[in-house]
Amino acid sequence: MDNTRELETKPMGSLLWQYALPTVASQVVTSIYNIVDRIFLGNTPDDGKMLLAALTITFPIMNIIHAFGALVGAGSGARMSIVLGRKDVRWAEKILGNSMLLTFFFGFLFVTGGYLWTHPIVQLFAEGASQQVLDAACEYMYIVLPGMFLLTLTLNLVGLIRSSGYPMKSMWIMIGGAGLNILLDFIFIRELGWGMKGAAWATTISMAVSSAVAIAHFLLPNSFIRFKRHAWAPKLYIFRNILAIGISPFSMNVAAFAVVAVLNRQLIHYGGDDAMTVYGAANSYMGLIFMVLLGLCQAMQPIAGYNYGARRNDRLREVYLLTMKVCVAIGILASASVLLFPRAIIGCFNSEPEILAMGAPAIRYLLIFCPLIAFTVTNSQLFQSIDQPWIAIVTSLSRQVIFLIPLSLILPGLCYEAIGDGVTGVWQACAICDVLGATLSAVLLLTHRQVFRMDYIPPERKPRKELGPSKEEED
C-alpha cells in the first residue's frame, strides 16, 4: 500500500506531527538503551561510580560503530524519500537491498575489528583511568559488540520503514526494543547483580529482537516496499548515492568519536575518575535532548526529501520553518532546565556529593546554548534532505572538529594556569563551540536559500545508464 502520497498533499502541521511523534519516540528510546544502563549501573551500591566511569570510556567506541550505522541508514532513508517523490518504486527497492549489503559489510568489519583490538582501543581512550575501570569497560565491550551491529541494522531498517510511509510502525519497533532493554536491565543488573555484563546482555538481546521485527516488515506481502530478488544485486551507483548523503552523519559520528576521545583524556588528566563520572551523567541528559532534536529533524527529512524530489519547493520551505521553530523552542526549554535544576538532573545518575558539586556547572556549560545546537542540527538535516551532502558535512563537523577539538586542547591548560581548574576549561570549550558552529551554519544556509524558490529545479542524480533503474533489466 502506497502511504507516501500524503507527503505532498496533507496539511504540514498535522503531517509533521504524524512523522515527528514516531521519530522522536524512536530517537528517545534509542538513547534509553544507554541511559537506562547508566542509571542502573551508576546507582549500583559500592561500585556505581566506577561502573558509570567504565561505561563512559566506551562512548568513543560506540560513536564509531554508530557512525557506520548512520552512514548507511541516513543515506538510504534520504535517497528512498527522494526517489519515492519521483514515483520510482523499483529504485526504492534497490536502495533497500543495497543498504542491507552495505550494513552487513560494515558490520562484519567493526565486529571483527572490535574483538581483535578491544583491549588496546579501550586503553587508548582511557589512559590514566584505574585498572578496575578499564577491566569493566572491556567486559562490556566483549559482550555488546554483536548488539551494536544489530542496532545499526535496526536503525537502517527503521529509517527505511519510516521513509516508505510507515512512521508509526518504526516507532513501535524501537519502543518495543527499549522496553525489553529496561526489563532485562532490571533483571540482570538489579536482581541478578551482573553489573556491566548484565547491561551488555540486556542491550544485545533487545536489539536482536528489534532487528528481527524490522526485517519481518519487508517480508510482509502488504508492505509498500519489500525485499525483491533484483534488489540484492550490488549497484555501484546506489552505493555511491547512499554513501554521498550518509557521509554527513557518518562524519558527525566520527567527529563525536574523536571529540569524546579528546574530552575523555582531558577530563581524566585534570579531574580523574570523578570527572569521567560527571561527563557520563551530563552527556546522558544532553544526549537525550539531542535525540529529541534529531528525531524532529528526521521527521522533517522524508517530507522535505519527497517534496524536494517532487519539486514542491513551497512545501519544502514550510516544513523547514516549522521544524526550526519547534526545535529552537525545545532548545530553550532544555537550557532553562539545566539553569534551574542542574543538581537534580545529575542526581538521577549518581547522587554522591562530590559528583553533584562538579556536575552542576558542567551541565550548565554543556546546554546553555542548546537553542543554537537546535539551529545547527536542523540545517544539517535540511542539507541532507536536499541532496547537498558536502554542505551537510561542513555543517556537522564545524561544531565538533573545527572548533571543539582545538578549544578543548587549549582552554583546559589556560584555565588550570589561571584558576587551578582545568576541568572547567573543558566545559567552557563546549559552550563556545556551540556559538561558532551556529554562526557558520547560518552563513551556509544563506548561500543555499535558492532551494526555497518556486522556480528552483533540483539536479538529477540518476545512474550513468541513461534511463535509470526503472528501465533496467526486469527480474
XYZ file of C-alpha atoms in Angstrom:
475
model
C 0.000 0.000 0.000
C 1.375 3.418 -1.029
C 1.386 5.703 2.023
C 3.666 8.356 0.509
C 1.158 10.471 -1.452
C 0.135 12.386 1.652
C 3.685 13.795 1.817
C 2.760 16.341 -0.876
C -0.941 16.800 -0.039
C -1.573 16.654 3.722
C -1.529 19.902 5.782
C 2.007 20.432 7.001
C 1.290 20.813 10.710
C -0.531 17.502 11.030
C 1.897 15.793 8.627
C 4.962 16.833 10.612
C 3.280 15.761 13.845
C 2.400 12.407 12.256
C 6.063 11.801 11.441
C 7.543 13.589 14.463
C 5.803 11.500 17.113
C 7.286 8.166 15.965
C 10.693 9.560 15.002
C 11.152 11.436 18.280
C 9.974 8.370 20.171
C 12.423 6.217 18.194
C 15.333 8.543 18.901
C 14.469 8.879 22.581
C 14.189 5.141 23.099
C 17.481 4.700 21.231
C 19.130 6.933 23.806
C 17.339 4.991 26.533
C 19.414 1.929 25.635
C 22.450 3.729 27.065
C 20.729 5.970 29.616
C 18.987 3.099 31.372
C 22.285 1.240 31.556
C 23.881 4.323 33.139
C 21.095 4.823 35.664
C 21.145 1.198 36.805
C 24.945 0.991 36.845
C 25.506 4.432 38.379
C 23.216 3.600 41.292
C 24.754 0.204 41.974
C 25.756 0.026 45.672
C 29.510 0.498 46.278
C 30.596 0.213 42.616
C 28.211 2.708 40.982
C 30.725 5.497 40.385
C 33.295 3.067 38.946
C 30.797 1.347 36.645
C 29.483 4.664 35.284
C 33.046 5.811 34.580
C 33.744 2.498 32.784
C 30.648 2.880 30.623
C 31.667 6.461 29.771
C 35.001 5.185 28.477
C 33.144 3.109 25.858
C 31.439 6.210 24.378
C 34.056 6.788 21.634
C 33.849 3.163 20.502
C 30.052 3.289 20.480
C 30.200 6.516 18.455
C 32.344 4.990 15.719
C 30.010 1.985 15.446
C 27.007 4.305 15.271
C 28.856 6.246 12.583
C 28.756 3.279 10.228
C 25.080 2.774 11.005
C 24.382 6.431 10.200
C 26.483 6.221 7.036
C 24.106 3.650 5.567
C 20.860 4.398 7.420
C 20.674 8.158 6.874
C 21.862 7.908 3.266
C 19.442 5.155 2.280
C 16.492 6.805 4.034
C 17.098 10.167 2.360
C 17.577 8.590 -1.072
C 14.431 6.497 -0.712
C 12.387 9.600 0.128
C 13.685 11.394 -2.963
C 13.069 8.519 -5.405
C 9.603 7.863 -3.988
C 8.901 11.551 -4.608
C 9.698 10.717 -8.255
C 7.297 7.730 -8.038
C 10.079 5.193 -8.697
C 9.243 2.143 -6.564
C 11.714 -0.175 -8.270
C 14.588 2.163 -7.496
C 13.423 2.318 -3.854
C 13.522 -1.492 -3.666
C 17.095 -1.452 -4.938
C 18.015 1.073 -2.254
C 16.596 -1.297 0.379
C 18.586 -4.295 -0.853
C 21.837 -2.427 -1.380
C 21.612 -0.742 2.021
C 21.426 -4.209 3.586
C 24.577 -5.254 1.716
C 26.415 -2.196 2.996
C 25.189 -2.768 6.563
C 26.404 -6.377 6.589
C 29.761 -5.378 5.105
C 30.476 -2.649 7.648
C 29.055 -4.748 10.474
C 31.482 -7.564 9.734
C 34.397 -5.118 9.741
C 33.716 -3.409 13.052
C 32.605 -6.502 14.963
C 35.684 -8.441 13.842
C 37.980 -5.499 14.482
C 36.367 -4.883 17.852
C 37.028 -8.403 19.064
C 40.619 -8.302 17.839
C 41.558 -4.935 19.368
C 39.099 -4.166 22.178
C 41.666 -4.016 24.975
C 44.215 -1.724 23.286
C 41.414 0.522 21.980
C 39.898 0.896 25.451
C 43.327 1.677 26.896
C 43.892 4.290 24.193
C 40.778 6.230 25.204
C 41.209 5.831 28.955
C 44.860 6.483 29.628
C 45.185 7.293 33.317
C 41.975 5.556 34.414
C 42.147 2.927 37.144
C 42.633 -0.720 36.188
C 39.271 -1.606 37.697
C 37.546 0.860 35.359
C 39.467 -0.470 32.329
C 38.557 -4.092 33.105
C 34.862 -3.233 33.463
C 34.865 -1.341 30.136
C 36.466 -4.302 28.316
C 33.959 -6.731 29.842
C 31.118 -4.595 28.488
C 32.587 -4.313 25.001
C 33.231 -8.045 24.550
C 29.532 -8.793 25.040
C 27.878 -5.773 23.423
C 29.690 -5.736 20.049
C 27.177 -8.038 18.284
C 24.381 -5.957 19.796
C 25.879 -2.807 18.296
C 25.831 -4.387 14.840
C 22.178 -5.342 15.361
C 21.469 -1.766 16.470
C 22.915 -0.333 13.242
C 20.884 -2.861 11.242
C 17.727 -1.896 13.116
C 18.297 1.847 12.719
C 18.823 1.426 8.977
C 15.639 -0.625 8.511
C 13.547 1.547 10.825
C 14.583 4.615 8.823
C 13.549 2.904 5.582
C 10.251 1.821 7.133
C 9.607 5.457 8.030
C 10.678 6.762 4.605
C 8.378 4.284 2.830
C 5.313 5.586 4.685
C 5.075 3.646 7.976
C 6.203 6.082 10.707
C 4.109 4.526 13.484
C 5.442 1.038 12.847
C 9.005 2.335 13.024
C 8.180 3.890 16.397
C 6.725 0.719 17.891
C 9.718 -1.350 16.813
C 12.045 0.966 18.712
C 9.763 1.330 21.734
C 9.405 -2.446 21.989
C 13.170 -2.899 21.954
C 13.689 -0.198 24.585
C 11.005 -1.661 26.828
C 12.637 -5.061 26.636
C 16.017 -3.482 27.386
C 14.680 -1.816 30.547
C 13.111 -5.062 31.734
C 16.307 -7.022 31.131
C 18.411 -4.321 32.810
C 16.241 -4.617 35.905
C 16.559 -8.407 35.920
C 20.251 -8.687 35.037
C 21.655 -5.701 36.986
C 19.269 -5.105 39.884
C 18.038 -8.636 40.605
C 20.917 -10.871 39.468
C 23.747 -8.429 40.201
C 25.560 -8.995 36.887
C 26.857 -5.397 36.678
C 28.487 -4.485 33.359
C 27.847 -7.953 31.986
C 24.125 -7.566 32.663
C 23.938 -4.181 30.897
C 25.698 -5.605 27.836
C 23.473 -8.680 27.589
C 20.316 -6.584 28.026
C 21.299 -4.367 25.094
C 22.330 -7.256 22.843
C 19.184 -9.341 23.397
C 16.794 -6.393 22.979
C 18.456 -5.334 19.730
C 18.276 -8.883 18.356
C 14.504 -8.836 18.848
C 14.108 -5.362 17.305
C 16.151 -6.226 14.218
C 14.137 -9.417 13.637
C 10.864 -7.454 13.726
C 12.254 -4.779 11.354
C 13.374 -7.424 8.847
C 9.947 -9.081 9.029
C 8.263 -5.847 7.867
C 9.947 -6.023 4.457
C 8.885 -9.647 4.058
C 5.167 -8.953 4.515
C 3.121 -9.034 1.286
C 1.209 -5.831 2.147
C 4.323 -3.693 2.720
C 4.748 -0.968 0.087
C 8.488 -1.642 -0.337
C 9.612 -5.273 0.054
C 12.686 -7.410 -0.392
C 12.846 -8.398 -4.055
C 15.368 -10.583 -5.836
C 16.518 -7.789 -8.152
C 17.125 -5.501 -5.157
C 20.016 -7.608 -3.828
C 22.182 -7.133 -6.918
C 25.031 -4.762 -5.945
C 24.776 -1.456 -7.811
C 27.691 0.936 -7.587
C 25.561 3.993 -8.359
C 23.269 3.147 -5.424
C 26.229 2.608 -3.120
C 27.586 5.948 -4.293
C 24.310 7.819 -3.753
C 23.709 6.280 -0.306
C 27.230 6.996 0.873
C 27.259 10.515 -0.577
C 24.347 11.534 1.656
C 25.275 9.283 4.565
C 28.792 10.702 4.736
C 27.444 13.736 6.622
C 26.008 11.891 9.666
C 28.930 9.453 9.401
C 31.364 12.333 9.652
C 29.396 13.771 12.559
C 29.607 10.463 14.454
C 33.295 10.033 13.642
C 33.803 13.576 14.863
C 31.921 12.683 18.047
C 34.264 9.703 18.365
C 37.287 11.993 18.139
C 35.760 14.642 20.391
C 34.783 12.208 23.147
C 38.230 10.622 22.955
C 39.892 14.026 23.392
C 37.479 15.082 26.148
C 37.957 11.792 27.993
C 41.727 12.222 28.026
C 41.469 15.848 29.150
C 38.946 15.048 31.880
C 40.989 12.119 33.196
C 44.125 14.269 33.163
C 42.605 17.202 35.045
C 39.824 15.531 37.075
C 40.359 11.753 37.248
C 37.551 9.198 37.535
C 35.147 11.713 39.134
C 35.304 13.980 36.066
C 34.556 10.979 33.851
C 31.553 10.102 36.005
C 30.247 13.671 35.746
C 30.698 13.688 31.987
C 28.868 10.368 31.708
C 25.899 11.744 33.657
C 25.783 15.154 31.936
C 26.303 13.629 28.499
C 23.396 11.250 29.114
C 20.965 14.123 29.628
C 22.475 16.116 26.779
C 22.191 13.044 24.554
C 18.510 12.694 25.412
C 17.828 16.309 24.383
C 19.872 15.855 21.226
C 17.884 12.733 20.333
C 14.625 14.689 20.611
C 16.014 17.352 18.280
C 17.364 14.751 15.882
C 14.039 12.923 15.920
C 12.194 16.075 14.889
C 14.715 16.754 12.144
C 14.455 13.169 10.910
C 10.682 13.615 10.816
C 11.320 16.570 8.517
C 13.661 14.513 6.297
C 11.171 12.248 4.423
C 8.755 15.170 3.993
C 11.465 17.537 2.792
C 13.184 14.911 0.628
C 9.945 13.782 -1.011
C 8.814 17.326 -1.821
C 12.303 18.253 -2.996
C 12.170 15.310 -5.412
C 8.609 16.247 -6.429
C 9.684 19.900 -6.945
C 7.221 21.195 -4.340
C 9.597 23.846 -3.013
C 6.796 25.678 -1.227
C 6.198 22.661 0.999
C 9.942 22.194 1.451
C 10.195 25.714 2.868
C 7.093 25.225 5.001
C 8.313 22.033 6.692
C 11.779 23.515 7.275
C 10.480 26.649 9.008
C 8.026 24.674 11.133
C 10.708 22.211 12.212
C 13.125 25.024 13.038
C 10.592 26.779 15.272
C 9.814 23.624 17.238
C 13.475 22.620 17.629
C 14.581 26.048 18.838
C 11.697 26.112 21.351
C 12.832 22.735 22.717
C 16.378 24.062 22.926
C 15.174 26.999 25.024
C 13.375 24.632 27.422
C 16.467 22.431 27.696
C 18.674 25.400 28.556
C 16.172 26.557 31.175
C 16.086 23.101 32.776
C 19.847 22.967 33.368
C 19.898 26.531 34.698
C 17.129 25.782 37.217
C 17.649 22.118 38.171
C 21.259 21.040 37.456
C 21.805 19.038 40.658
C 18.515 17.171 40.299
C 19.433 16.113 36.755
C 22.911 14.915 37.709
C 21.478 13.191 40.778
C 19.444 10.844 38.583
C 22.712 9.160 37.606
C 24.810 9.475 40.760
C 23.991 11.310 44.000
C 27.400 11.382 45.688
C 28.143 14.948 46.950
C 31.389 15.425 45.007
C 29.689 14.360 41.753
C 26.796 16.763 42.314
C 29.161 19.634 43.100
C 31.215 19.085 39.949
C 28.245 18.178 37.754
C 26.032 21.247 38.274
C 28.310 23.768 36.494
C 29.304 21.152 33.917
C 25.789 20.501 32.637
C 25.083 24.245 32.528
C 28.055 24.839 30.253
C 27.094 21.876 28.042
C 23.493 23.001 27.407
C 23.392 26.763 27.946
C 23.367 27.323 24.170
C 21.036 24.459 23.292
C 18.858 26.688 21.014
C 21.936 27.232 18.837
C 22.581 23.473 18.761
C 18.973 23.030 17.570
C 19.533 25.586 14.799
C 22.671 23.789 13.580
C 21.130 20.297 13.687
C 18.057 21.402 11.720
C 20.181 22.985 8.999
C 22.392 19.908 8.719
C 19.344 17.669 8.243
C 17.939 20.063 5.631
C 21.134 19.831 3.584
C 20.931 16.021 3.685
C 17.286 16.152 2.552
C 18.040 18.369 -0.459
C 20.956 16.217 -1.638
C 23.741 18.555 -0.516
C 25.948 16.065 1.368
C 29.136 18.104 1.396
C 27.454 21.172 2.828
C 25.827 18.930 5.437
C 29.284 17.588 6.291
C 30.710 21.051 6.838
C 27.705 21.995 8.991
C 28.026 18.819 11.057
C 31.780 18.953 11.514
C 32.128 22.652 12.225
C 30.973 22.454 15.826
C 32.828 19.277 16.786
C 36.035 19.161 14.752
C 36.777 22.651 13.526
C 36.005 24.360 16.835
C 35.630 21.937 19.760
C 38.766 19.810 19.429
C 41.186 22.768 19.256
C 39.385 24.604 22.063
C 39.307 21.517 24.299
C 43.058 21.152 23.861
C 43.826 24.820 24.574
C 41.338 26.113 27.174
C 41.846 23.470 29.940
C 45.542 24.307 30.170
C 44.825 28.038 30.291
C 42.180 27.579 32.985
C 44.476 25.365 35.015
C 47.199 28.000 34.942
C 44.744 30.806 35.737
C 42.475 29.244 38.390
C 43.910 25.772 39.002
C 40.869 24.063 37.428
C 41.427 22.509 34.000
C 38.076 20.672 34.019
C 36.200 23.985 33.807
C 38.141 24.748 30.626
C 36.753 21.578 29.051
C 33.169 22.648 29.776
C 33.814 26.196 28.521
C 35.184 24.856 25.242
C 31.897 23.025 24.640
C 29.863 26.197 25.160
C 31.989 28.381 22.893
C 31.918 25.909 20.014
C 28.088 25.930 20.032
C 28.117 29.647 19.208
C 30.750 29.341 16.499
C 29.087 26.318 14.874
C 25.691 28.029 14.680
C 27.269 31.105 13.087
C 28.840 29.053 10.302
C 25.594 27.131 9.806
C 23.695 30.397 9.274
C 26.172 31.529 6.625
C 25.853 28.219 4.723
C 22.054 28.390 4.857
C 22.071 31.847 3.309
C 24.232 30.636 0.425
C 21.679 27.862 -0.387
C 18.420 29.730 0.176
C 17.563 29.391 -3.526
C 16.161 25.877 -2.916
C 13.086 27.506 -1.373
C 12.229 29.446 -4.550
C 9.259 28.172 -6.553
C 11.244 28.192 -9.817
C 14.189 26.173 -8.422
C 14.730 22.822 -10.199
C 16.849 20.232 -8.326
C 19.577 18.450 -10.304
C 19.099 14.819 -11.315
C 21.285 12.177 -9.671
C 20.426 9.179 -11.804
C 22.776 6.311 -12.573
C 25.062 6.641 -15.531
C 22.759 4.440 -17.574
C 20.641 6.937 -19.428
C 17.161 5.796 -18.356
C 17.737 4.993 -14.672
C 16.933 1.874 -12.667
C 13.269 1.579 -13.563
C 14.243 0.956 -17.170
C 16.919 -1.585 -16.398
C 16.606 -5.294 -16.827
C 13.455 -6.880 -15.380
C 13.507 -9.718 -12.878
